[in-house]
Coordinates of C-alpha atoms in Angstrom, one line a residue:
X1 CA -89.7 -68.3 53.0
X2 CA -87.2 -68.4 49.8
X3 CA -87.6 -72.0 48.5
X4 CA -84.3 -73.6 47.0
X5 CA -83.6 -74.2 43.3
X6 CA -80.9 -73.9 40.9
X7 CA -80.7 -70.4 40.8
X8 CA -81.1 -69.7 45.3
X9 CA -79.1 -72.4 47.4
X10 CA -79.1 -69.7 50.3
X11 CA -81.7 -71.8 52.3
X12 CA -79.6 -74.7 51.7
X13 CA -76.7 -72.9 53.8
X14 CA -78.9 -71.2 56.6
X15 CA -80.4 -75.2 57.3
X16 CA -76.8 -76.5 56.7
X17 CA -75.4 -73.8 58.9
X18 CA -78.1 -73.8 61.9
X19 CA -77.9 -77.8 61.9
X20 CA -74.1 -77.4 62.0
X21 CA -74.1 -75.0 64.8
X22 CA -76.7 -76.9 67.3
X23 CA -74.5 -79.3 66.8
X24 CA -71.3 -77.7 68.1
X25 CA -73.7 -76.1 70.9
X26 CA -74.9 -79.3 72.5
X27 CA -71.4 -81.4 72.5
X28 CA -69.6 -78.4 73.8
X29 CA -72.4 -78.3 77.0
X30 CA -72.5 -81.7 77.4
X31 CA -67.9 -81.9 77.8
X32 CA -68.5 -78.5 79.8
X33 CA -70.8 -80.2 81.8
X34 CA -69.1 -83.4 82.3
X35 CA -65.9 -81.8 83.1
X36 CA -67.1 -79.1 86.1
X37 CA -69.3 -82.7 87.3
X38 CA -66.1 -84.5 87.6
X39 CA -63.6 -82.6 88.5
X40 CA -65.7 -79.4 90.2
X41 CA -63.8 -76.9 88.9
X42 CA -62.7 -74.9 85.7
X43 CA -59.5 -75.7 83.5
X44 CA -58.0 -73.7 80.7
X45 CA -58.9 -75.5 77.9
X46 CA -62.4 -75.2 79.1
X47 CA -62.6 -71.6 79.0
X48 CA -60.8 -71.4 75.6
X49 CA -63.3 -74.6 74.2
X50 CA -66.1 -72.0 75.1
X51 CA -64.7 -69.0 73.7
X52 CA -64.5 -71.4 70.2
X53 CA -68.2 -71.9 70.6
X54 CA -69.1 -68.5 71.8
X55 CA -67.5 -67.3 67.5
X56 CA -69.2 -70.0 66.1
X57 CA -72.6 -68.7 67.2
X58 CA -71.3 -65.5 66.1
X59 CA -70.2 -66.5 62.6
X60 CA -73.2 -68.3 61.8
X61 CA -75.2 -65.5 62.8
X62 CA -73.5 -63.2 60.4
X63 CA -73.7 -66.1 57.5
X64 CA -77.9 -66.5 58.5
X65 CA -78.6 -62.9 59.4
X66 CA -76.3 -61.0 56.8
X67 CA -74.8 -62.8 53.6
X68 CA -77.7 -65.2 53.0
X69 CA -80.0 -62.2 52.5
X70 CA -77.5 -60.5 50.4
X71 CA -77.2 -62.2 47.5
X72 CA -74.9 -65.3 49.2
X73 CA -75.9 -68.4 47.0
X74 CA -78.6 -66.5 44.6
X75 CA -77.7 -66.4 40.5
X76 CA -79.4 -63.2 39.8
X77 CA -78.3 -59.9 39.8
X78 CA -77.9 -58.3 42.8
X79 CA -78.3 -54.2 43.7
X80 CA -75.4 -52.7 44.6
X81 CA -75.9 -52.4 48.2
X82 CA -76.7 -56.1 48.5
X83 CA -73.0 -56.8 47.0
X84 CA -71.8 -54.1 49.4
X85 CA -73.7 -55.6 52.2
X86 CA -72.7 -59.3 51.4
X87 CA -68.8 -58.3 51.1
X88 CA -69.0 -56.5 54.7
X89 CA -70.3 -59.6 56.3
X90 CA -68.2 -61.7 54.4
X91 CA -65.4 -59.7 55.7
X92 CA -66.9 -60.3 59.5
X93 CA -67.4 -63.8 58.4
X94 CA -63.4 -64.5 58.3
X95 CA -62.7 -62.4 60.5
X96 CA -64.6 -64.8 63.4
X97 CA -63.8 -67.7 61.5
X98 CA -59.8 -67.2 62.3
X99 CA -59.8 -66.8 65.9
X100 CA -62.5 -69.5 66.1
X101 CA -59.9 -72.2 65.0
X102 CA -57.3 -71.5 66.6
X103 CA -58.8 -71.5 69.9
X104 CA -60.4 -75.0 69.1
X105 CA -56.4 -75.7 68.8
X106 CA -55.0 -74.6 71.3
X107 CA -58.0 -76.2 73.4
X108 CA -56.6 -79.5 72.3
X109 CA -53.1 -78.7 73.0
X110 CA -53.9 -77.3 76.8
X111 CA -55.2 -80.9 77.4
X112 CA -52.3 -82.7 76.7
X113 CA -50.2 -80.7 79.0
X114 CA -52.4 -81.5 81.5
X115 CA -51.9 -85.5 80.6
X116 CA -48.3 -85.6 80.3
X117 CA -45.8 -85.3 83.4
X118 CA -42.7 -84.6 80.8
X119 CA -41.2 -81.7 80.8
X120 CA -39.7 -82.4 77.3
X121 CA -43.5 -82.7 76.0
X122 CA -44.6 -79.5 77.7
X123 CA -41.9 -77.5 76.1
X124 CA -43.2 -79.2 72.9
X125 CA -46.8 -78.6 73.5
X126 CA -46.2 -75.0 74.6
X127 CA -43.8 -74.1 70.9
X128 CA -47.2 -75.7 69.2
X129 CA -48.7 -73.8 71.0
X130 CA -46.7 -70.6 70.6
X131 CA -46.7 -71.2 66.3
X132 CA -51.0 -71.5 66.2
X133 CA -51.1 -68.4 68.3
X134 CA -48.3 -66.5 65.7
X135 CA -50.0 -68.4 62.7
X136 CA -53.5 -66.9 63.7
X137 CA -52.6 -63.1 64.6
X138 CA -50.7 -63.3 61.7
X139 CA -53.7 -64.2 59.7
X140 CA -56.4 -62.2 61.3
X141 CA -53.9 -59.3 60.7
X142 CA -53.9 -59.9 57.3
X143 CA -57.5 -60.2 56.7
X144 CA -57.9 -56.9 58.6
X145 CA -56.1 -55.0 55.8
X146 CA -56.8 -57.4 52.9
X147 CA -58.1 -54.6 50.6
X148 CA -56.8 -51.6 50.5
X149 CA -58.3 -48.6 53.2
X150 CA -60.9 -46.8 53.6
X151 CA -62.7 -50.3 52.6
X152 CA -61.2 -53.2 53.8
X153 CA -64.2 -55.2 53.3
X154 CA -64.5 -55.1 49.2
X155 CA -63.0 -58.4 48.7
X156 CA -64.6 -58.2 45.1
X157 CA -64.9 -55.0 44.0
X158 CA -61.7 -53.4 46.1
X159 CA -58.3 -53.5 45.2
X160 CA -56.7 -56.1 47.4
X161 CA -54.2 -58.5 47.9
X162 CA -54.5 -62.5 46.4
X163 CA -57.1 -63.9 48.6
X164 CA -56.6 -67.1 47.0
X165 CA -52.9 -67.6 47.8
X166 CA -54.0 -66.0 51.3
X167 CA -56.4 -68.8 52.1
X168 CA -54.5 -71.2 50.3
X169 CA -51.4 -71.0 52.5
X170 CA -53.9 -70.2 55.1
X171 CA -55.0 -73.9 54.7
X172 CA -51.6 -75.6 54.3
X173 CA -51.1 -74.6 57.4
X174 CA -54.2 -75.3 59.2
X175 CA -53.9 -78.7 57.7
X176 CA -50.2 -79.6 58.7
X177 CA -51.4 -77.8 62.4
X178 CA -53.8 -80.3 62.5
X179 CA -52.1 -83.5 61.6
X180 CA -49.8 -82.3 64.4
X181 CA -52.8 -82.6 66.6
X182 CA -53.0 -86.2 66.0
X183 CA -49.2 -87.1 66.1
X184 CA -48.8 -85.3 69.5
X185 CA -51.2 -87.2 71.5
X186 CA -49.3 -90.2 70.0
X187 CA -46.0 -89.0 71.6
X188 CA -47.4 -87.8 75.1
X189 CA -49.3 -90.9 75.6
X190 CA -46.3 -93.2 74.7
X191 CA -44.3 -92.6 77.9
X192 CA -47.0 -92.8 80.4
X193 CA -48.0 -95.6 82.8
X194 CA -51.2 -97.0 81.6
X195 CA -52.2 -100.1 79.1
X196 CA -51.8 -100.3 75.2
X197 CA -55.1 -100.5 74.9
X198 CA -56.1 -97.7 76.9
X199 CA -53.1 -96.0 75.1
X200 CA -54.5 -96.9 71.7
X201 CA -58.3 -95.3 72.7
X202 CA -57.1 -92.4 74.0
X203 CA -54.5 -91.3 70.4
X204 CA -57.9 -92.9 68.5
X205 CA -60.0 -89.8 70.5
X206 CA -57.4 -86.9 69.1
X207 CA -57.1 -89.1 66.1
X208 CA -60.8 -87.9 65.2
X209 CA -59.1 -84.9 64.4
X210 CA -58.4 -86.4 60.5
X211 CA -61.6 -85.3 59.9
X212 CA -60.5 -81.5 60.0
X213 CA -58.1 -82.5 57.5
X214 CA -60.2 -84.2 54.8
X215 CA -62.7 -81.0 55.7
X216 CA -60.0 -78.3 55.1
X217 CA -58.8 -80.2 51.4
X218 CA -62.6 -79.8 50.2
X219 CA -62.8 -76.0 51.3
X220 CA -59.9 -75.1 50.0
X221 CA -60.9 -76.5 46.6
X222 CA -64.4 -74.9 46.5
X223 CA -63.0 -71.8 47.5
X224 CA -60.8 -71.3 44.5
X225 CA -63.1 -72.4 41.7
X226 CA -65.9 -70.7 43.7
X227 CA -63.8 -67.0 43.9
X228 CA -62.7 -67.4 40.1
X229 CA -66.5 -67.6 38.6
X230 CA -67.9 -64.5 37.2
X231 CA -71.2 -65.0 39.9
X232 CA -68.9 -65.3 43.4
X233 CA -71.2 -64.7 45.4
X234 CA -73.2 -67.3 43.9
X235 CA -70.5 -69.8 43.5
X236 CA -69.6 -69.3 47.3
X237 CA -72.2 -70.9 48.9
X238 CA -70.8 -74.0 48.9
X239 CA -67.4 -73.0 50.4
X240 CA -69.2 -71.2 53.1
X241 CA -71.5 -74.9 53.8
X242 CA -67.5 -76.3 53.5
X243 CA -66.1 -73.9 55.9
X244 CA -69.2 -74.3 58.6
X245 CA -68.0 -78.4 58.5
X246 CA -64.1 -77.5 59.2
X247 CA -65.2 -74.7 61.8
X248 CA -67.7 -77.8 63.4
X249 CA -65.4 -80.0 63.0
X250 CA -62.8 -78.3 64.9
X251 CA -65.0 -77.8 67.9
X252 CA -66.4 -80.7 68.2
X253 CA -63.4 -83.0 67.9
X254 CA -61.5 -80.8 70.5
X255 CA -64.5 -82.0 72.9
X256 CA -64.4 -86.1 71.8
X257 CA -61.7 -87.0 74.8
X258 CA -64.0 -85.5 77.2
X259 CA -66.9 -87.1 75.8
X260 CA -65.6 -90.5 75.6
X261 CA -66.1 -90.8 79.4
X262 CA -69.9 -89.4 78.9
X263 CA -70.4 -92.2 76.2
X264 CA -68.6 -94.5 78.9
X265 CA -70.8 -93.9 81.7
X266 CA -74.2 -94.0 79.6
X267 CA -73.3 -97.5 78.0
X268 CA -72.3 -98.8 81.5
X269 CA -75.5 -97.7 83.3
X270 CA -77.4 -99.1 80.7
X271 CA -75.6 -102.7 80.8
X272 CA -75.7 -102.8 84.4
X273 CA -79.5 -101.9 84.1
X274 CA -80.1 -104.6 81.8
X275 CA -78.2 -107.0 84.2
X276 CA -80.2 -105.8 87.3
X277 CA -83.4 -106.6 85.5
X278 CA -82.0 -110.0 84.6
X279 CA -82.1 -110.8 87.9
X280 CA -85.5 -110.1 88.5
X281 CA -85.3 -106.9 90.3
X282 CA -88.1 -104.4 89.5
X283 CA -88.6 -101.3 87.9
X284 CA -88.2 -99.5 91.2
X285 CA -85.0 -101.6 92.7
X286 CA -83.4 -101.1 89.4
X287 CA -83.9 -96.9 89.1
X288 CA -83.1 -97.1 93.4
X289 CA -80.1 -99.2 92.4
X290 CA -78.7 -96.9 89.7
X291 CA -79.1 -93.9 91.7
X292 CA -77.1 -95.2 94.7
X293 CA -74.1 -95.9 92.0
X294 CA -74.2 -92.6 90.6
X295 CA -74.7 -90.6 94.0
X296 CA -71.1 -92.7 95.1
X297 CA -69.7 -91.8 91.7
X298 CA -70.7 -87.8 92.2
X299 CA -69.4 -88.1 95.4
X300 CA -65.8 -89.1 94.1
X301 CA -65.9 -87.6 90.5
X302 CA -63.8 -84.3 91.9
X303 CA -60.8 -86.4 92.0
X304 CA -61.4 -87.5 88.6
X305 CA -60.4 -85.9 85.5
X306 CA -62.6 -86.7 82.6
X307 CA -60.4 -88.8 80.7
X308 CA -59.4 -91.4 83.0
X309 CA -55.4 -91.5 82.3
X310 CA -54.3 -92.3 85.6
X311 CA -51.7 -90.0 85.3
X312 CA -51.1 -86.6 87.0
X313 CA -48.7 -83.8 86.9
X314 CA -46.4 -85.3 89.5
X315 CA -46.8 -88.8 88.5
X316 CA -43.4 -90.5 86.6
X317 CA -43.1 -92.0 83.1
X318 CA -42.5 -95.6 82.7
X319 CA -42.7 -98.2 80.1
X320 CA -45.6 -99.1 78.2
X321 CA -47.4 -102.1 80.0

């Protein structure tokens, strides 16, 4: 196995990348789970959350399986089809990387037309919605035909457009998409009949989605020093680590609302555990006793969505309590 030094930080980006991705796998099952549990049946957002996770695994596969061995982090030379074969799968690499974001945010937006029973919001929602889709073809387009034909791929050694400018606008809009994310929730959740506190915890849950932001300022930093040094596919190693983090990111914090009422229901079982065996019951009355609660709950979790809003699609704004 290639060990890492100053000259090879590929390992460094296969461990990075692998961690990253096991990750993203077990906290999309677990809201996946949670949701079809509660609710018994499948929702939009679900199927695009999966799709998000389903080019993920792909990507990291073809940063693992492909650029590592080809050069991707290594200072020495490289033969000429390694620096074909690296620019091919970096190629692939964006090419996933695109459509992988935006459905993590459009994930987020389908859940918050399900919350809100405004039909000003869903009009809103549904434009947002409209621009990431147009953003992203637009993009992935792009990329398609970055360099000019019969090879697309040669990002370095093909004549092509200013990948720099690309990804930095690229960016710019990912991040103001983004901060979007986290004023919307704000704006759904601000007509709807439920307390300020349980107002405050549910824009706090989309709120987690600042962390894309800080994560897409850093890559598109690396990314331009990184493309303007003479050893690219050296210096790119740590944008690709950077990029893993935003694509992560993404995913993950389009899961957090559904996972809030996983987190919920583990730190009440385990408090009214802890109260059971305060009152002397044994080891056997307090697993009997925690299976009877969670049977009832099963039994009613279909009418339950899994962020408890108390609000449906025919239920009427009021005032804030």
């Amino acid at each position: 196995m290639p060990t890492i030094s100053g000259d090879n930080y590929g390992p460094v980006v296969s461990i990075v990348t692998w961690f990253l991705l096991v990750a993203t796998i077990i906290t999309v099952i677990t809201r996946t789970a949670m949701r079809w549990v509660l609710t018994r049946k499948g929702h939009l957002d679900d199927a695009v959350i999966l799709a998000a996770a389903g080019l993920a695994i792909a990507q990291s596969v073809v940063i693992t399986a492909g650029m590592v061995p080809n050069g991707l982090g290594k200072r020495h030379d490289l033969s000429a089809s390694q620096r074909v074969l690296f620019q091919k799968y970096y190629y692939a690499g964006a090419l996933l990387y695109i459509p992988c974001i935006c459905a993590s945010n459009l994930a987020v937006l389908f859940l918050l037309q399900t919350i809100t029973p405004i039909a000003s919001h869903k009009r809103l929602l549904v434009a947002t919605e409209a621009v990431t889709v147009v953003w992203a073809t637009t993009a992935e387009l792009a990329m398609a035909f970055q360099c000019k034909l019969p090879t697309p791929w040669a990002v370095l050694d093909g004549q092509c457009f200013d990948l720099i400018a690309f990804w930095y606008c690229f960016g710019v809009i990912q991040f103001l998409l983004d901060i979007n994310l986290v004023i919307l929730p704000w704006i759904v959740v601000r007509h709807v009949q439920m307390s300020r506190h349980r107002k405050r915890v549910i824009v706090s849950c989309f709120g987690t989605r600042l962390t894309v932001v800080v994560a897409v300022v850093a890559q598109l930093s690396l990314f331009n020093s990184a493309l303007r040094s003479e050893q690219a596919i050296f210096g790119l190693w740590s944008e690709i680590i950077c990029t893993q983090v935003v694509e992560t990111l993404s995913v993950m914090t389009a899961c957090v609302p559904h996972l809030k009422r996983f987190f919920d229901s583990i730190e009440s079982g385990m408090l009214r555990n802890d109260d059971l065996r305060r009152r002397g019951l044994a080891s056997d009355d307090v697993y009997a006793a925690t299976m009877s609660r969670q049977a009832a709950s099963l039994a009613a979790g279909p009418a339950k969505e899994i962020i408890e809003l108390n609000t449906h699609p025919n239920e009427l704004p009021g005032p804030s309590a």
